[in-house]
mmCIF file of C-alpha atoms and ligand atoms in Angstrom:
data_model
loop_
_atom_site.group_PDB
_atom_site.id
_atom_site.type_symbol
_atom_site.label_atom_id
_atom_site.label_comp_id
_atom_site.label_asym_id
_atom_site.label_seq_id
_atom_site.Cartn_x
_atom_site.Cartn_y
_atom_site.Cartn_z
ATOM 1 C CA UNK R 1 -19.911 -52.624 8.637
ATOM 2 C CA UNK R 2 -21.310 -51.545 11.817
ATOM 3 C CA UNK R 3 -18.197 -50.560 13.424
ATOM 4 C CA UNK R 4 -17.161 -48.681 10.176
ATOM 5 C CA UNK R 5 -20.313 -46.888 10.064
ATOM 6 C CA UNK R 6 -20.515 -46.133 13.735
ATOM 7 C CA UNK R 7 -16.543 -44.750 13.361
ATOM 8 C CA UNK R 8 -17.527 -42.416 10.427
ATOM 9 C CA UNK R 9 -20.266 -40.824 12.192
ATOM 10 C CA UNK R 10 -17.947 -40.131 14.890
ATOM 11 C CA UNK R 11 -15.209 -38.656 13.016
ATOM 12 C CA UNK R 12 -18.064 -36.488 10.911
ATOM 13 C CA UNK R 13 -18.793 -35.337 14.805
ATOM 14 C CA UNK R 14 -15.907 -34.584 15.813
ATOM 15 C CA UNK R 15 -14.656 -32.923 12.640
ATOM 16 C CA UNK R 16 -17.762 -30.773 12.778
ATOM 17 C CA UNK R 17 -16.868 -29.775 17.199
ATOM 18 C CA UNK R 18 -13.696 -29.290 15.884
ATOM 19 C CA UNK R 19 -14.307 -26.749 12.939
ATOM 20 C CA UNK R 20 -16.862 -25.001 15.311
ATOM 21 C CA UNK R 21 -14.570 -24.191 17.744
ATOM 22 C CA UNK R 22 -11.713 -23.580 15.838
ATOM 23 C CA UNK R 23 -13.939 -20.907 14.181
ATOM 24 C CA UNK R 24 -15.021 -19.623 17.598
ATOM 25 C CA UNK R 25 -11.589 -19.382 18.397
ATOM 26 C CA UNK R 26 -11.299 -17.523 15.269
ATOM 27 C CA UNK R 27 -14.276 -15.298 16.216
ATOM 28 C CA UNK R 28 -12.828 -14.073 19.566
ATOM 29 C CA UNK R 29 -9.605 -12.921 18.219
ATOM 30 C CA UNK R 30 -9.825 -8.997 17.799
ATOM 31 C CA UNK R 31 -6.373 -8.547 16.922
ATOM 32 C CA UNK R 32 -6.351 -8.157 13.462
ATOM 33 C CA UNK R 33 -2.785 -8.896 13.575
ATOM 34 C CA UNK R 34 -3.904 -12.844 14.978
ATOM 35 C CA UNK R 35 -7.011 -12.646 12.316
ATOM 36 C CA UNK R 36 -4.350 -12.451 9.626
ATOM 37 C CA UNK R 37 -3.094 -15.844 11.040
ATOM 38 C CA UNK R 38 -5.926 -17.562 11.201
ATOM 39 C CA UNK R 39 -6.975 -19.915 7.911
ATOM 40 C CA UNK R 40 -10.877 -19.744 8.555
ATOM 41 C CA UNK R 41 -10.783 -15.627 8.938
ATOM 42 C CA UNK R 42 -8.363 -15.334 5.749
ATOM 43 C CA UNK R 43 -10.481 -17.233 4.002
ATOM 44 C CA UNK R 44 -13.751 -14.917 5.017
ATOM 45 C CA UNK R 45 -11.297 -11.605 4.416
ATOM 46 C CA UNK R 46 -10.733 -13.207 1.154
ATOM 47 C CA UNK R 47 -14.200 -13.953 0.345
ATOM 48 C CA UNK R 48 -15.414 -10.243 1.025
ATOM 49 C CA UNK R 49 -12.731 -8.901 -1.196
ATOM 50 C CA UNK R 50 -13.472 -10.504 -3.759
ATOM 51 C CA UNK R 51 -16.861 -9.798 -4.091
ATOM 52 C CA UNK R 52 -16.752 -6.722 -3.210
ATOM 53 C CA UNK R 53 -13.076 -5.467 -4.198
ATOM 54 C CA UNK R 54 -11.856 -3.728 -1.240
ATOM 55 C CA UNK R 55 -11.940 -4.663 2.449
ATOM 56 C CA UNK R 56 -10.859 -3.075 5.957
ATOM 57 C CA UNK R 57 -8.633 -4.332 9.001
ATOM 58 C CA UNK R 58 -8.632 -2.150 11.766
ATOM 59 C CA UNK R 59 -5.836 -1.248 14.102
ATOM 60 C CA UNK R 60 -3.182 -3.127 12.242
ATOM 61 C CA UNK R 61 -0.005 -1.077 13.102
ATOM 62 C CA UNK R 62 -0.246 0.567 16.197
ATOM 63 C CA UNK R 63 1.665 1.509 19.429
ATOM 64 C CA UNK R 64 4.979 3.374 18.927
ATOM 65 C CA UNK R 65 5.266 2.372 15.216
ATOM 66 C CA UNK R 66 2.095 4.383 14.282
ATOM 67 C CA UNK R 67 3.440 7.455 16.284
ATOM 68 C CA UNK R 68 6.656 6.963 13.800
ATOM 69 C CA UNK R 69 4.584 6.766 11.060
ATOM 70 C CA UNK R 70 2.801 10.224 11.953
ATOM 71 C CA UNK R 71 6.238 11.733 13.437
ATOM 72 C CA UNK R 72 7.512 10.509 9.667
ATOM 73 C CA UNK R 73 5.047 12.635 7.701
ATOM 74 C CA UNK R 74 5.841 15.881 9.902
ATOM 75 C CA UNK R 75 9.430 14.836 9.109
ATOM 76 C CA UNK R 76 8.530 14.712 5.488
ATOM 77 C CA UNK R 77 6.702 17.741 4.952
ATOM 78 C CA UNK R 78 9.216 19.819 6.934
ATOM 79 C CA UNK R 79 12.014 18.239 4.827
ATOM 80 C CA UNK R 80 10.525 19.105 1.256
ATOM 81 C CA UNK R 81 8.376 21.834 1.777
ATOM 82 C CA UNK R 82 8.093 22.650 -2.208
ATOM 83 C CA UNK R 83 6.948 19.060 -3.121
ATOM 84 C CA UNK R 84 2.926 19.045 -2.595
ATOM 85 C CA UNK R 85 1.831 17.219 0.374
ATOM 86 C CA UNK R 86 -0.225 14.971 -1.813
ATOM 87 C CA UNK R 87 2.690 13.964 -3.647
ATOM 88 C CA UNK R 88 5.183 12.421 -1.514
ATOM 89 C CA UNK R 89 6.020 9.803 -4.125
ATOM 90 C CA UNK R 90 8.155 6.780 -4.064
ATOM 91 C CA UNK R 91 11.405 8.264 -5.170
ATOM 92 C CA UNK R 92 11.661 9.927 -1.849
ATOM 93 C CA UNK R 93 11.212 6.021 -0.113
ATOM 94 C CA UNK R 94 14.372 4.621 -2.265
ATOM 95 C CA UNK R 95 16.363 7.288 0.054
ATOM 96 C CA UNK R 96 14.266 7.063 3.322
ATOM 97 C CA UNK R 97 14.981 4.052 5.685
ATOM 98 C CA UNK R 98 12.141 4.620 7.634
ATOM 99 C CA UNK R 99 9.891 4.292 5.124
ATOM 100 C CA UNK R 100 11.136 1.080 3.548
ATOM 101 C CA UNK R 101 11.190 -0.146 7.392
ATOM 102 C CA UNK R 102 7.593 0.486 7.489
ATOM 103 C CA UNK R 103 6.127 -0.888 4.223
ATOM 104 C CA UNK R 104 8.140 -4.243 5.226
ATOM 105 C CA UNK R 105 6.345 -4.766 8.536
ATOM 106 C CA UNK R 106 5.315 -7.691 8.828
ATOM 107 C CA UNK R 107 2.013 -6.865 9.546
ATOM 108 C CA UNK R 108 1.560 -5.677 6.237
ATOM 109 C CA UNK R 109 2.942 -8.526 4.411
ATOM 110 C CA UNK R 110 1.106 -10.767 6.701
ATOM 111 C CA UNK R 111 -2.038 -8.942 5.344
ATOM 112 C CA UNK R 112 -0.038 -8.599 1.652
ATOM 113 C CA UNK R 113 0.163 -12.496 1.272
ATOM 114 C CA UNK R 114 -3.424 -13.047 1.779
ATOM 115 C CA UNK R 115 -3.968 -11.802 -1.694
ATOM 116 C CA UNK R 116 -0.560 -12.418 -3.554
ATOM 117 C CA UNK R 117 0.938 -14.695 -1.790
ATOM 118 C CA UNK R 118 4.287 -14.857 0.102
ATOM 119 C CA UNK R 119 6.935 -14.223 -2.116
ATOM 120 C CA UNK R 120 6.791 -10.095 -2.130
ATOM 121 C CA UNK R 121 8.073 -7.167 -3.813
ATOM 122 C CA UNK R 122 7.208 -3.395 -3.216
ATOM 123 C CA UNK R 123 6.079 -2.278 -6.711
ATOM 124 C CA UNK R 124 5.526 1.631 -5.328
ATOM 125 C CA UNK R 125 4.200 3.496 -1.866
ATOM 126 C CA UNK R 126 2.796 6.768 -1.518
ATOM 127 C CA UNK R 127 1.540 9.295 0.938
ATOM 128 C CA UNK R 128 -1.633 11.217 0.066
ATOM 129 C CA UNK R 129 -1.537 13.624 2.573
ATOM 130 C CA UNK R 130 -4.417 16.825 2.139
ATOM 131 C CA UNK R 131 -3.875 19.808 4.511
ATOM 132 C CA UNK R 132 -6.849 20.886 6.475
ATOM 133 C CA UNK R 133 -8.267 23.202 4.137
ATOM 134 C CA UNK R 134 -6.571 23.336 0.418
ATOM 135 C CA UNK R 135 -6.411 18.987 0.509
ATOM 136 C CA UNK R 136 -7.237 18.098 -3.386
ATOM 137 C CA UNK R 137 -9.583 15.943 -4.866
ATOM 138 C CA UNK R 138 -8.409 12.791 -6.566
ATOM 139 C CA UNK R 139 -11.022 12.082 -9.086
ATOM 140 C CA UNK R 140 -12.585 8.254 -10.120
ATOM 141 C CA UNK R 141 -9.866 6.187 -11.546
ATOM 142 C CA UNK R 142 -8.460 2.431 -11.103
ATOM 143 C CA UNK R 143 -5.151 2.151 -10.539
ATOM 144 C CA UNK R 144 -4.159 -0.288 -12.412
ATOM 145 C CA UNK R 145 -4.776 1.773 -15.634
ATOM 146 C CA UNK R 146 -1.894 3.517 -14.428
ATOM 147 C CA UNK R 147 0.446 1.021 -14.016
ATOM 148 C CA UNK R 148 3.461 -1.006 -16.386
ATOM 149 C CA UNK R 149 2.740 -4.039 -14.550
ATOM 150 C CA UNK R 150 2.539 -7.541 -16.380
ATOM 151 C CA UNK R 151 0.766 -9.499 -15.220
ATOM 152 C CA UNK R 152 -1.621 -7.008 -13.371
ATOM 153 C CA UNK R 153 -1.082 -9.133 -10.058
ATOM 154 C CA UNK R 154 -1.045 -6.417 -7.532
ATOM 155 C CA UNK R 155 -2.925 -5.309 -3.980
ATOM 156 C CA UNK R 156 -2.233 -1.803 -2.810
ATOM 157 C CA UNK R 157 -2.808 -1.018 0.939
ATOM 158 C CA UNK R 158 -3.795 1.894 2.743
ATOM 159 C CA UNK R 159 -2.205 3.152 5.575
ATOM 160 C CA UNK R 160 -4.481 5.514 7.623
ATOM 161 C CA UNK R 161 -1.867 7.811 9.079
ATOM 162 C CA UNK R 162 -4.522 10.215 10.666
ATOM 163 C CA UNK R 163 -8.295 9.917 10.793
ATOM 164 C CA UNK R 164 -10.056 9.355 7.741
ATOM 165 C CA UNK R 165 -13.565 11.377 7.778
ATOM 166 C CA UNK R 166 -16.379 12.514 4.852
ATOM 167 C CA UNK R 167 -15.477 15.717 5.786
ATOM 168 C CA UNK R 168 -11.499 15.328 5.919
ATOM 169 C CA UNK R 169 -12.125 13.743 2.446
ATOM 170 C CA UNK R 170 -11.331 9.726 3.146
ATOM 171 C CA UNK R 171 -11.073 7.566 -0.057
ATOM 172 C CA UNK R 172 -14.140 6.143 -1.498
ATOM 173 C CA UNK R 173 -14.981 3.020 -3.535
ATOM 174 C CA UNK R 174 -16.844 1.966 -5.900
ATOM 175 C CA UNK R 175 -18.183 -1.566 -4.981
ATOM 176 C CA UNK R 176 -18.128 -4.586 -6.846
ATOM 177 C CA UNK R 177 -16.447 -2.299 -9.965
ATOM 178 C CA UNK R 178 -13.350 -4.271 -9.418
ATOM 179 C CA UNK R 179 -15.193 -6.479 -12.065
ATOM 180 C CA UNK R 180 -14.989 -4.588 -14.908
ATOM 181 C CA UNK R 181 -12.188 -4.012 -17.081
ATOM 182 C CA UNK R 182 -9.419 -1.180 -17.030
ATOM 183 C CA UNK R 183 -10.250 1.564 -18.918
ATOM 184 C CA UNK R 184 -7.891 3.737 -20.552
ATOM 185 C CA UNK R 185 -6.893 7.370 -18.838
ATOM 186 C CA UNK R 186 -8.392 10.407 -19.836
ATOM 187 C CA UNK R 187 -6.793 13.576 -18.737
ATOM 188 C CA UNK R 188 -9.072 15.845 -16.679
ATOM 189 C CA UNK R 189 -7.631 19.047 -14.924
ATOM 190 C CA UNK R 190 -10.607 19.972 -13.387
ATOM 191 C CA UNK R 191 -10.344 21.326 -9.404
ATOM 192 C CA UNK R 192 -6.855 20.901 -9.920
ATOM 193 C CA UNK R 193 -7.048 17.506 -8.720
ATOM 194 C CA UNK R 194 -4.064 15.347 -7.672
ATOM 195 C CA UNK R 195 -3.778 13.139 -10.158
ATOM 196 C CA UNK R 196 -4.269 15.367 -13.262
ATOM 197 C CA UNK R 197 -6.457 12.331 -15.043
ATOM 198 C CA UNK R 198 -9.131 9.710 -14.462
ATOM 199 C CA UNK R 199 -10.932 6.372 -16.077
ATOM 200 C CA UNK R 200 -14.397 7.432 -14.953
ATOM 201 C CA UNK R 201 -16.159 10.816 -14.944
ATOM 202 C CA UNK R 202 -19.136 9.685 -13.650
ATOM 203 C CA UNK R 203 -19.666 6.259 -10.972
ATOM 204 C CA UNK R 204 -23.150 5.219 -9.370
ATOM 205 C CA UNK R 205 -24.007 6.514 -6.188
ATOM 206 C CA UNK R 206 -25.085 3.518 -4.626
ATOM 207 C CA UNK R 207 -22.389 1.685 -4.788
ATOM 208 C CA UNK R 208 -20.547 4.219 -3.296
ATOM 209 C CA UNK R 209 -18.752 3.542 0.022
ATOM 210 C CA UNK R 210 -16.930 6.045 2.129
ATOM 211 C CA UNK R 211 -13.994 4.088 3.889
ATOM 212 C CA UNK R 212 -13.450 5.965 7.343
ATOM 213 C CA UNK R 213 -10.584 5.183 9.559
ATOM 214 C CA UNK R 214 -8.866 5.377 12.493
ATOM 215 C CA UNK R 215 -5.241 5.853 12.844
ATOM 216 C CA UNK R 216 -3.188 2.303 12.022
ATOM 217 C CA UNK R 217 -6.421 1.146 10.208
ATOM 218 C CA UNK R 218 -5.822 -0.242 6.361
ATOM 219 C CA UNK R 219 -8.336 -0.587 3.461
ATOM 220 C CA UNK R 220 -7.034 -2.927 1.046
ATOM 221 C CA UNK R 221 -7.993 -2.815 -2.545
ATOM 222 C CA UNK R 222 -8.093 -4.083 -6.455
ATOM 223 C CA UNK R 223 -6.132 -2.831 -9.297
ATOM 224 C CA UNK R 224 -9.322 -2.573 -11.391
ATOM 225 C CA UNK R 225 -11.881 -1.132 -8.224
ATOM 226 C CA UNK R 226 -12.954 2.869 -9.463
ATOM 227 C CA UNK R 227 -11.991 4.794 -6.447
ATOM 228 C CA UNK R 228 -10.766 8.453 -5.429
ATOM 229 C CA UNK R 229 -11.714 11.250 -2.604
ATOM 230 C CA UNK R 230 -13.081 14.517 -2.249
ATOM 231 C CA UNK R 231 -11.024 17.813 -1.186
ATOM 232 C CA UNK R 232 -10.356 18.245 2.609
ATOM 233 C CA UNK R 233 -12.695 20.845 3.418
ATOM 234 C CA UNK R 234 -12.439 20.660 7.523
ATOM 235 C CA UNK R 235 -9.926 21.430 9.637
ATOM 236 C CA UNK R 236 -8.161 18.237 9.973
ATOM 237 C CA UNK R 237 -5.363 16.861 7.667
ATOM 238 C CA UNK R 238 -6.214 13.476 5.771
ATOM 239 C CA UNK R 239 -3.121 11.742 5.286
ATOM 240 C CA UNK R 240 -3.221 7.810 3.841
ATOM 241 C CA UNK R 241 -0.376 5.981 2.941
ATOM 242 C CA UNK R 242 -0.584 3.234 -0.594
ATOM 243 C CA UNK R 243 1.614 0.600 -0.476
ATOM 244 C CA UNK R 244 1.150 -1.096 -3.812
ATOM 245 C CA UNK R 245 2.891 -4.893 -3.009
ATOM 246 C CA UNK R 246 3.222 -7.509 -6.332
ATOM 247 C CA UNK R 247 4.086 -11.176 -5.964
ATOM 248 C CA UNK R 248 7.634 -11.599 -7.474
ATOM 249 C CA UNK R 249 6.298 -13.238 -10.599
ATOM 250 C CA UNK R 250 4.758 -9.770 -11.959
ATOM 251 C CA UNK R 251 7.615 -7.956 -13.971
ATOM 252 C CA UNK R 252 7.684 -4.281 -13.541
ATOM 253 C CA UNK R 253 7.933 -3.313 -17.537
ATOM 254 C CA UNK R 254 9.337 -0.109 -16.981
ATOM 255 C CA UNK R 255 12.827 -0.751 -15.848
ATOM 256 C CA UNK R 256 13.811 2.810 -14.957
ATOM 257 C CA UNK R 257 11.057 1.958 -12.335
ATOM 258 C CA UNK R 258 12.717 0.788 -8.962
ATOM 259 C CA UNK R 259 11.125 -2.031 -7.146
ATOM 260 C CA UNK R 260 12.090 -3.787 -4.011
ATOM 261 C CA UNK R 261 11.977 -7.460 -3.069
ATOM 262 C CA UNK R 262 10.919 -7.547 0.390
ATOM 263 C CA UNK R 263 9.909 -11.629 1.508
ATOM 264 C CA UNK R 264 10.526 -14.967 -0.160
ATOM 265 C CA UNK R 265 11.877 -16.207 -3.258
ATOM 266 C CA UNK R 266 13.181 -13.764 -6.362
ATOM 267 C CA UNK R 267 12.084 -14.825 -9.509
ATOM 268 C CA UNK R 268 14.353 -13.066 -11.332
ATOM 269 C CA UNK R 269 11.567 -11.164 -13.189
ATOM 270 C CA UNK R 270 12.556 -7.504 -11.892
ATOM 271 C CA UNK R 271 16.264 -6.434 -11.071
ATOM 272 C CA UNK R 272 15.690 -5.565 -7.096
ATOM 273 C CA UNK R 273 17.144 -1.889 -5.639
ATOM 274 C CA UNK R 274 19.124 -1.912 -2.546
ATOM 275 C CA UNK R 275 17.275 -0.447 0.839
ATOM 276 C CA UNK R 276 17.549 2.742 1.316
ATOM 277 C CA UNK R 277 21.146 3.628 3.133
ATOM 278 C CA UNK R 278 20.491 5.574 6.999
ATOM 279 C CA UNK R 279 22.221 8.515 7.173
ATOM 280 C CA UNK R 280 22.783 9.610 11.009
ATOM 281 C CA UNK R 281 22.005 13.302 11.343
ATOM 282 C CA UNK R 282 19.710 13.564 8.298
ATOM 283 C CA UNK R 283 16.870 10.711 8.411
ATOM 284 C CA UNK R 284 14.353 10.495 10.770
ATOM 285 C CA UNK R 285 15.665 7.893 13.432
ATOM 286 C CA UNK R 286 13.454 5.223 14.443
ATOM 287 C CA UNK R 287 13.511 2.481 16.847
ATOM 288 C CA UNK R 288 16.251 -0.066 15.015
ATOM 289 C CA UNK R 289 17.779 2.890 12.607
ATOM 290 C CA UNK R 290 21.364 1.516 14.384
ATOM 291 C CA UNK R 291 21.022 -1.838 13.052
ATOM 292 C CA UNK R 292 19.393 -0.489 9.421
ATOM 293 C CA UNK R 293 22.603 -0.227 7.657
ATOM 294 C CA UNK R 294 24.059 -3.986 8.392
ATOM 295 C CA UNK R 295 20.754 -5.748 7.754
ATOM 296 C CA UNK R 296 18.599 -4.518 5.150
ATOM 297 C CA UNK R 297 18.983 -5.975 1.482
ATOM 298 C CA UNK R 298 21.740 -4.977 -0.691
ATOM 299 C CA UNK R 299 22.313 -4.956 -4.545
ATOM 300 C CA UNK R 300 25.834 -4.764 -5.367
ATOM 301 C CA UNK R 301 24.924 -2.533 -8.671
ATOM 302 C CA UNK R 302 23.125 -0.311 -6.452
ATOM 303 C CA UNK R 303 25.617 0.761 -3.777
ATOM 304 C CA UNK R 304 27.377 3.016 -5.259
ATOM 305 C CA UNK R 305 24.716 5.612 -6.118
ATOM 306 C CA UNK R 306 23.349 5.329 -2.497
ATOM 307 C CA UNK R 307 26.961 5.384 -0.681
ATOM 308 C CA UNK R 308 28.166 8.329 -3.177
ATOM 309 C CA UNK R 309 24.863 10.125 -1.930
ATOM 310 C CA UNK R 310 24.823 13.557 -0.070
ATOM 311 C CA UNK R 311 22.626 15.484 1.573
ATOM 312 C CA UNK R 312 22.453 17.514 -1.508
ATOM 313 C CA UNK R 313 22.498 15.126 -3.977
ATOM 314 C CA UNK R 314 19.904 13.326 -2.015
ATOM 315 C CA UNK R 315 17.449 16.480 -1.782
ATOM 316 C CA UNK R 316 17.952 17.498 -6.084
ATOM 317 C CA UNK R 317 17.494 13.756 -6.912
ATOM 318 C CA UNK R 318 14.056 13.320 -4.851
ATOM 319 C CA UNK R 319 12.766 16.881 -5.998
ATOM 320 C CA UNK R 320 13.732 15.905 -9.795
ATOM 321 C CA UNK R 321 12.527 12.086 -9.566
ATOM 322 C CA UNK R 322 9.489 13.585 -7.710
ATOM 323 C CA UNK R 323 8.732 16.028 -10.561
ATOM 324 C CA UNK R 324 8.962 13.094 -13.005
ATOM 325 C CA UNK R 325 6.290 11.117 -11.282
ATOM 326 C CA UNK R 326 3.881 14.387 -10.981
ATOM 327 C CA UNK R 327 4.512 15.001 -14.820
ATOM 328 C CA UNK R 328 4.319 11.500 -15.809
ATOM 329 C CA UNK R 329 0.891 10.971 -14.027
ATOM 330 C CA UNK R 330 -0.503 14.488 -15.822
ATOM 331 C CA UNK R 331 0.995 13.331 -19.243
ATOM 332 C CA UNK R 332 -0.100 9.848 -19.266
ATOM 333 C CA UNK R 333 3.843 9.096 -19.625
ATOM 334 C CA UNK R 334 3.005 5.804 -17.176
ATOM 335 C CA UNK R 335 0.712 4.493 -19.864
ATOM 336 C CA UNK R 336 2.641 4.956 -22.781
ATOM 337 C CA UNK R 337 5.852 3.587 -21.652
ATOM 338 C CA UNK R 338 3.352 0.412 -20.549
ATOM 339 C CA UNK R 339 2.431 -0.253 -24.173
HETATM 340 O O1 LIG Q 401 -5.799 8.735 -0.803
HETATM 341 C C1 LIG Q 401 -6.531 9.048 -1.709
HETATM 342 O O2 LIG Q 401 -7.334 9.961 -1.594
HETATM 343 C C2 LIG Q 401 -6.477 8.313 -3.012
HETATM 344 C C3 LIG Q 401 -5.726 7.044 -2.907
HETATM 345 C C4 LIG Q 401 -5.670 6.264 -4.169
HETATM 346 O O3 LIG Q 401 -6.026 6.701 -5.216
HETATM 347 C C5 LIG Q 401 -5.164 4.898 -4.102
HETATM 348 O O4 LIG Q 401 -5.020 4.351 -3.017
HETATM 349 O O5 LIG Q 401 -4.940 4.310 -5.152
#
């Protein structure tokens, strides 16, 4: 009895030395990119969101991959001048390589799976990009009010693409209000805001958190938290990118709606788009663009639009498709076709 007592106590020690330092270990990591790996830090990065409905990892895609990501939004806004620079919507990523390169990083999904697991589809990205100056407000709303999503199991990331100030107009939170239920969208046109809509007119102050960020930084967050941002007033642009990632058990109901399986198993709840097709000449080329075509994932059903595509073609069908989204957001068409 002795002996088995004795041997408990030292197991109980040793278990306890060994969870100690495997958290130290876990404390002197600064990478977030090794935080993500590391069971006892997931767990506290899960904790926090939870409770509070967002959190931050800093410095998550840097290096020459964040200078694509910034070289990819000049690209952008040179390319379609005439669609506003806080609407650079997702039909534009079905025909841009780059862009499907970057929301499959595995960074992100690294950071993805810690909410949804690791079977992953792209559900819908977007850049929210506000020009020093005339950047518009998007006013309080929760996303997933928006979306025809079933079930709502969903995390969107942001992407800082350039520093994210007060003044620049960085998003803002509502803590903890990831608790509460959606609430239905109420069209608001007021300061010509981005959006065209909200759920809330009106949030408490104190629970208010502006999320500043560096460059490569993400905020991840809820489909119920109340969020939004104020107008770039300075003299800097403000430019975000939302990458809104499901597990492959939520079905996209809408299913004009592309979506994009991007890591693990297919669960045969949403029909899957090819990758975007790079086009020498037009895209942006980034480091791998050679090797794009060969090895990204193909649907046979999808090929033919994207190898029949021109220039042309390419340019009307993003304009249109990105017209459809802006209207569809300001008519509540998103909603409706949800219910
Ligand atoms: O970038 C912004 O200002 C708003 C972003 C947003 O609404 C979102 O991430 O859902």
């Amino acid at each position: 009895m002795r002996t088995l007592l004795k041997a408990a106590f030292a197991f109980g020690r040793f278990n306890t030395r060994f969870h100690n330092l495997f958290q130290m270990q876990c404390d002197r990591q600064l990478s977030t990119n090794q935080v993500t790996k590391c069971p006892y830090e997931r767990e506290k990065i899960r904790k926090e969101f939870d409770e509070n409905g967002y959190t931050i990892l800093r410095k998550v895609i840097t290096g020459k991959v964040l200078e694509e990501v910034q070289r990819h939004v000049d690209w952008l806004l040179e390319r379609y001048p005439d669609v506003p620079p806080e609407h650079l919507h997702h039909p534009i990523l079905r025909r841009d390589p780059f862009w499907m390169r970057l929301v499959s990083d595995s960074r992100l999904l690294d950071i993805a799976s810690m909410f949804i697991g690791p079977h992953i589809a792209l559900f819908a990205s977007h850049y929210f990009c506000k020009l020093p100056g005339t950047g518009k407000r998007v006013l309080w709303h929760q996303d997933g009010s928006y979306w025809p999503l079933e079930p709502m199991h969903v995390v969107s990331l942001w992407l800082s693409v350039d520093k994210a100030t007060v003044q620049n107009g960085c998003l803002r939170v509502v803590r903890g209000s990831h608790k509460s239920a959606l609430k239905e969208l109420q069209s608001c046109t007021k300061d010509n805001n981005v959006l065209g809509s909200h759920t809330h007119s009106d949030v408490n102050d104190d629970d208010v958190v502006n999320i500043t960020l560096d460059p490569g930084d993400v905020e991840i967050h809820h489909p119920n938290i109340i969020h939004g941002s104020e107008a770039n007033t300075s003299k800097t642009r403000r430019c975000g990118l939302t990458i809104r990632y499901i597990p492959t058990t939520t079905r996209c109901t809408n299913p004009s709606h592309p979506v994009y399986i991007l890591q693990g198993n297919d669960s045969k709840v949403n029909q899957y788009r090819s990758w975007p097709l790079f086009m020498s000449g037009y895209h942006m080329p980034f480091e791998g663009c050679e090797k794009w075509n060969s090895s990204r994932y193909v649907n046979r059903d999808d090929e033919e639009y994207l190898q029949c595509l021109t220039e042309k073609t390419l340019e009307e069908d993003v304009r249109r498709e990105v017209k459809e989204v802006i209207d569809g957001l300001q008519s509540q068409r998103m909603r409706t076709q949800q219910q």
